[in-house]
């Protein structure tokens, strides 16, 4: 286990420690020295981000965000349709007044792909295109449309969500599609391979991704992916 985490933390002031028994192991993060409040102890860019499916029991619409980095495209006032001085926020909504990003991207400043995907800036659009969207844009690859239609039905709480077609909580099937699309590029294939290797060494919380219909749609969208 040390071989998994030491390369990640060797240059920083933190270490991963393990406790418990062979059947109930627990991980903890400890510092190697005293840190001042506000110190960034560790930062790691994510391999991949993808908007989740909407919460089924949420009374508010899903917030709009950048399709690549997930930066907010709505302010919390816009999300809840209430001005800051209104004073009628519920306790849950009030959390957003302190935790929500201070600088949302105004709609007029957002960058759009011709397929309708929205990004917070040109850099995110270019990175998404380079990493996976060139293979998943329905304007470039019409085979993607059945997968997008399936995601839309899941987002709307369609019959598939009741029959167990997709039982992975809020995880979007597009996460799987993006991960596989990344492997069509040599650099992306290496990054995904390193991620898979680390997961095998130290498995994280498992996702229940058993869903033939979703994976059939992904295979149809990405016929060039080996092993998809």
GROMACS .gro file of C-alpha atoms in nm:
model
  228
    1UNK     CA    1   0.000   0.000   0.000
    2UNK     CA    2   0.286   0.238   0.072
    3UNK     CA    3   0.403   0.181  -0.284
    4UNK     CA    4   0.066   0.317  -0.402
    5UNK     CA    5   0.061   0.638  -0.202
    6UNK     CA    6   0.425   0.729  -0.137
    7UNK     CA    7   0.492   0.852  -0.493
    8UNK     CA    8   0.189   1.081  -0.457
    9UNK     CA    9   0.282   1.229  -0.120
   10UNK     CA   10   0.663   1.208  -0.113
   11UNK     CA   11   0.714   1.577  -0.189
   12UNK     CA   12   0.441   1.708   0.040
   13UNK     CA   13   0.370   1.741   0.413
   14UNK     CA   14   0.121   1.454   0.431
   15UNK     CA   15   0.127   1.076   0.452
   16UNK     CA   16  -0.138   0.804   0.426
   17UNK     CA   17  -0.162   0.579   0.730
   18UNK     CA   18  -0.355   0.255   0.770
   19UNK     CA   19  -0.531   0.108   1.072
   20UNK     CA   20  -0.769  -0.175   1.152
   21UNK     CA   21  -0.759  -0.543   1.070
   22UNK     CA   22  -0.715  -0.733   0.746
   23UNK     CA   23  -1.091  -0.730   0.692
   24UNK     CA   24  -1.168  -0.376   0.817
   25UNK     CA   25  -0.885  -0.155   0.702
   26UNK     CA   26  -0.918   0.221   0.728
   27UNK     CA   27  -0.710   0.498   0.579
   28UNK     CA   28  -0.623   0.829   0.736
   29UNK     CA   29  -0.434   1.135   0.621
   30UNK     CA   30  -0.173   1.273   0.861
   31UNK     CA   31   0.068   1.564   0.836
   32UNK     CA   32   0.443   1.536   0.884
   33UNK     CA   33   0.470   1.887   1.030
   34UNK     CA   34   0.250   2.160   1.171
   35UNK     CA   35   0.059   2.344   0.900
   36UNK     CA   36  -0.080   2.694   0.917
   37UNK     CA   37  -0.457   2.734   0.861
   38UNK     CA   38  -0.533   2.767   0.492
   39UNK     CA   39  -0.222   2.578   0.379
   40UNK     CA   40  -0.277   2.359   0.074
   41UNK     CA   41  -0.140   2.024   0.188
   42UNK     CA   42  -0.203   1.832  -0.133
   43UNK     CA   43  -0.347   1.900  -0.477
   44UNK     CA   44  -0.398   1.658  -0.762
   45UNK     CA   45  -0.573   1.723  -1.093
   46UNK     CA   46  -0.852   1.472  -1.156
   47UNK     CA   47  -0.820   1.214  -1.428
   48UNK     CA   48  -1.169   1.294  -1.549
   49UNK     CA   49  -1.476   1.492  -1.448
   50UNK     CA   50  -1.833   1.450  -1.567
   51UNK     CA   51  -2.161   1.608  -1.452
   52UNK     CA   52  -2.375   1.368  -1.252
   53UNK     CA   53  -2.730   1.276  -1.335
   54UNK     CA   54  -2.983   1.498  -1.150
   55UNK     CA   55  -3.082   1.405  -0.795
   56UNK     CA   56  -3.417   1.230  -0.826
   57UNK     CA   57  -3.555   1.361  -0.496
   58UNK     CA   58  -3.421   1.716  -0.530
   59UNK     CA   59  -3.682   1.992  -0.550
   60UNK     CA   60  -3.450   2.228  -0.736
   61UNK     CA   61  -3.330   2.206  -1.095
   62UNK     CA   62  -2.980   2.075  -1.150
   63UNK     CA   63  -2.730   2.362  -1.161
   64UNK     CA   64  -2.568   2.430  -1.496
   65UNK     CA   65  -2.194   2.374  -1.503
   66UNK     CA   66  -1.901   2.353  -1.741
   67UNK     CA   67  -1.913   2.015  -1.915
   68UNK     CA   68  -1.538   1.969  -1.862
   69UNK     CA   69  -1.425   2.127  -1.530
   70UNK     CA   70  -1.772   2.153  -1.366
   71UNK     CA   71  -1.731   2.524  -1.289
   72UNK     CA   72  -2.066   2.676  -1.196
   73UNK     CA   73  -2.253   2.857  -1.473
   74UNK     CA   74  -2.531   2.969  -1.236
   75UNK     CA   75  -2.518   3.172  -0.917
   76UNK     CA   76  -2.705   3.026  -0.620
   77UNK     CA   77  -2.954   3.313  -0.647
   78UNK     CA   78  -3.031   3.203  -1.002
   79UNK     CA   79  -3.049   2.839  -0.899
   80UNK     CA   80  -3.307   2.902  -0.626
   81UNK     CA   81  -3.471   3.201  -0.802
   82UNK     CA   82  -3.428   3.410  -0.486
   83UNK     CA   83  -3.230   3.729  -0.428
   84UNK     CA   84  -2.962   3.726  -0.159
   85UNK     CA   85  -3.157   3.971   0.057
   86UNK     CA   86  -3.475   3.766   0.037
   87UNK     CA   87  -3.402   3.587   0.365
   88UNK     CA   88  -3.622   3.289   0.279
   89UNK     CA   89  -3.349   3.031   0.224
   90UNK     CA   90  -3.398   2.694   0.391
   91UNK     CA   91  -3.104   2.570   0.605
   92UNK     CA   92  -2.990   2.351   0.316
   93UNK     CA   93  -3.012   2.641   0.071
   94UNK     CA   94  -2.831   2.870   0.312
   95UNK     CA   95  -2.522   2.649   0.282
   96UNK     CA   96  -2.491   2.765  -0.075
   97UNK     CA   97  -2.448   3.127   0.031
   98UNK     CA   98  -2.108   3.033   0.178
   99UNK     CA   99  -2.004   2.723  -0.019
  100UNK     CA  100  -2.116   2.814  -0.371
  101UNK     CA  101  -1.842   2.954  -0.599
  102UNK     CA  102  -1.832   3.333  -0.577
  103UNK     CA  103  -1.771   3.377  -0.948
  104UNK     CA  104  -2.018   3.194  -1.168
  105UNK     CA  105  -1.974   3.225  -1.542
  106UNK     CA  106  -2.237   3.452  -1.700
  107UNK     CA  107  -2.434   3.268  -1.972
  108UNK     CA  108  -2.322   3.514  -2.236
  109UNK     CA  109  -1.957   3.430  -2.161
  110UNK     CA  110  -1.996   3.052  -2.185
  111UNK     CA  111  -1.848   2.870  -2.485
  112UNK     CA  112  -2.063   2.621  -2.676
  113UNK     CA  113  -1.983   2.329  -2.898
  114UNK     CA  114  -2.194   2.300  -3.211
  115UNK     CA  115  -2.368   2.004  -3.047
  116UNK     CA  116  -2.483   2.220  -2.754
  117UNK     CA  117  -2.226   2.115  -2.490
  118UNK     CA  118  -2.143   2.419  -2.277
  119UNK     CA  119  -1.801   2.515  -2.137
  120UNK     CA  120  -1.686   2.792  -1.906
  121UNK     CA  121  -1.400   2.898  -2.132
  122UNK     CA  122  -1.229   2.821  -2.461
  123UNK     CA  123  -0.950   2.631  -2.284
  124UNK     CA  124  -1.198   2.383  -2.135
  125UNK     CA  125  -1.363   2.333  -2.474
  126UNK     CA  126  -1.026   2.264  -2.636
  127UNK     CA  127  -0.916   2.025  -2.361
  128UNK     CA  128  -1.246   1.836  -2.373
  129UNK     CA  129  -1.223   1.807  -2.751
  130UNK     CA  130  -0.868   1.682  -2.731
  131UNK     CA  131  -0.930   1.428  -2.453
  132UNK     CA  132  -1.269   1.278  -2.541
  133UNK     CA  133  -1.531   1.506  -2.698
  134UNK     CA  134  -1.398   1.469  -3.051
  135UNK     CA  135  -1.522   1.108  -3.027
  136UNK     CA  136  -1.844   1.184  -2.834
  137UNK     CA  137  -1.976   1.489  -3.018
  138UNK     CA  138  -2.290   1.381  -3.208
  139UNK     CA  139  -2.213   1.633  -3.483
  140UNK     CA  140  -1.887   1.450  -3.551
  141UNK     CA  141  -1.996   1.100  -3.456
  142UNK     CA  142  -2.367   1.026  -3.515
  143UNK     CA  143  -2.328   0.685  -3.347
  144UNK     CA  144  -2.325   0.870  -3.011
  145UNK     CA  145  -2.689   0.983  -3.034
  146UNK     CA  146  -2.849   0.664  -2.890
  147UNK     CA  147  -2.622   0.696  -2.585
  148UNK     CA  148  -2.719   1.061  -2.540
  149UNK     CA  149  -3.087   0.969  -2.572
  150UNK     CA  150  -3.043   0.705  -2.302
  151UNK     CA  151  -2.871   0.955  -2.072
  152UNK     CA  152  -3.157   1.201  -2.129
  153UNK     CA  153  -3.413   0.937  -2.028
  154UNK     CA  154  -3.215   0.854  -1.714
  155UNK     CA  155  -3.185   1.225  -1.631
  156UNK     CA  156  -3.560   1.262  -1.661
  157UNK     CA  157  -3.622   0.964  -1.433
  158UNK     CA  158  -3.746   0.747  -1.718
  159UNK     CA  159  -3.857   0.385  -1.686
  160UNK     CA  160  -3.496   0.264  -1.704
  161UNK     CA  161  -3.432   0.404  -1.355
  162UNK     CA  162  -3.716   0.196  -1.214
  163UNK     CA  163  -3.624  -0.132  -1.382
  164UNK     CA  164  -3.262  -0.136  -1.273
  165UNK     CA  165  -3.124  -0.052  -1.614
  166UNK     CA  166  -2.883   0.188  -1.448
  167UNK     CA  167  -2.824   0.139  -1.076
  168UNK     CA  168  -2.517   0.354  -1.020
  169UNK     CA  169  -2.683   0.629  -0.818
  170UNK     CA  170  -2.612   0.964  -0.984
  171UNK     CA  171  -2.313   0.862  -1.194
  172UNK     CA  172  -2.374   0.945  -1.558
  173UNK     CA  173  -2.308   0.680  -1.822
  174UNK     CA  174  -2.111   0.954  -1.998
  175UNK     CA  175  -1.839   0.907  -1.736
  176UNK     CA  176  -1.783   0.556  -1.872
  177UNK     CA  177  -1.796   0.680  -2.231
  178UNK     CA  178  -1.547   0.961  -2.163
  179UNK     CA  179  -1.308   0.725  -1.988
  180UNK     CA  180  -1.310   0.486  -2.284
  181UNK     CA  181  -1.286   0.770  -2.537
  182UNK     CA  182  -0.969   0.889  -2.365
  183UNK     CA  183  -0.804   0.556  -2.448
  184UNK     CA  184  -0.827   0.633  -2.820
  185UNK     CA  185  -0.536   0.876  -2.773
  186UNK     CA  186  -0.191   0.738  -2.675
  187UNK     CA  187  -0.141   0.987  -2.390
  188UNK     CA  188  -0.495   0.935  -2.264
  189UNK     CA  189  -0.449   0.557  -2.286
  190UNK     CA  190  -0.140   0.585  -2.066
  191UNK     CA  191  -0.319   0.802  -1.809
  192UNK     CA  192  -0.617   0.569  -1.793
  193UNK     CA  193  -0.384   0.268  -1.770
  194UNK     CA  194  -0.200   0.420  -1.474
  195UNK     CA  195  -0.533   0.491  -1.305
  196UNK     CA  196  -0.658   0.135  -1.356
  197UNK     CA  197  -0.329  -0.005  -1.226
  198UNK     CA  198  -0.352   0.203  -0.907
  199UNK     CA  199  -0.714   0.098  -0.855
  200UNK     CA  200  -0.612  -0.267  -0.872
  201UNK     CA  201  -0.346  -0.209  -0.606
  202UNK     CA  202  -0.583  -0.026  -0.373
  203UNK     CA  203  -0.948  -0.066  -0.480
  204UNK     CA  204  -1.171   0.229  -0.398
  205UNK     CA  205  -1.544   0.225  -0.334
  206UNK     CA  206  -1.700   0.008  -0.603
  207UNK     CA  207  -1.959   0.137  -0.846
  208UNK     CA  208  -2.235  -0.098  -0.952
  209UNK     CA  209  -2.200  -0.053  -1.326
  210UNK     CA  210  -2.365  -0.375  -1.440
  211UNK     CA  211  -2.584  -0.249  -1.718
  212UNK     CA  212  -2.573  -0.419  -2.060
  213UNK     CA  213  -2.794  -0.157  -2.225
  214UNK     CA  214  -2.562   0.128  -2.127
  215UNK     CA  215  -2.248  -0.055  -2.232
  216UNK     CA  216  -2.408  -0.160  -2.559
  217UNK     CA  217  -2.477   0.209  -2.627
  218UNK     CA  218  -2.118   0.298  -2.537
  219UNK     CA  219  -1.983   0.026  -2.768
  220UNK     CA  220  -2.202   0.156  -3.048
  221UNK     CA  221  -2.079   0.511  -2.988
  222UNK     CA  222  -1.711   0.411  -2.974
  223UNK     CA  223  -1.663   0.114  -3.208
  224UNK     CA  224  -1.291   0.190  -3.236
  225UNK     CA  225  -1.217   0.134  -2.867
  226UNK     CA  226  -1.043  -0.198  -2.804
  227UNK     CA  227  -1.222  -0.392  -2.535
  228UNK     CA  228  -1.513  -0.149  -2.508
   0.00000   0.00000   0.00000
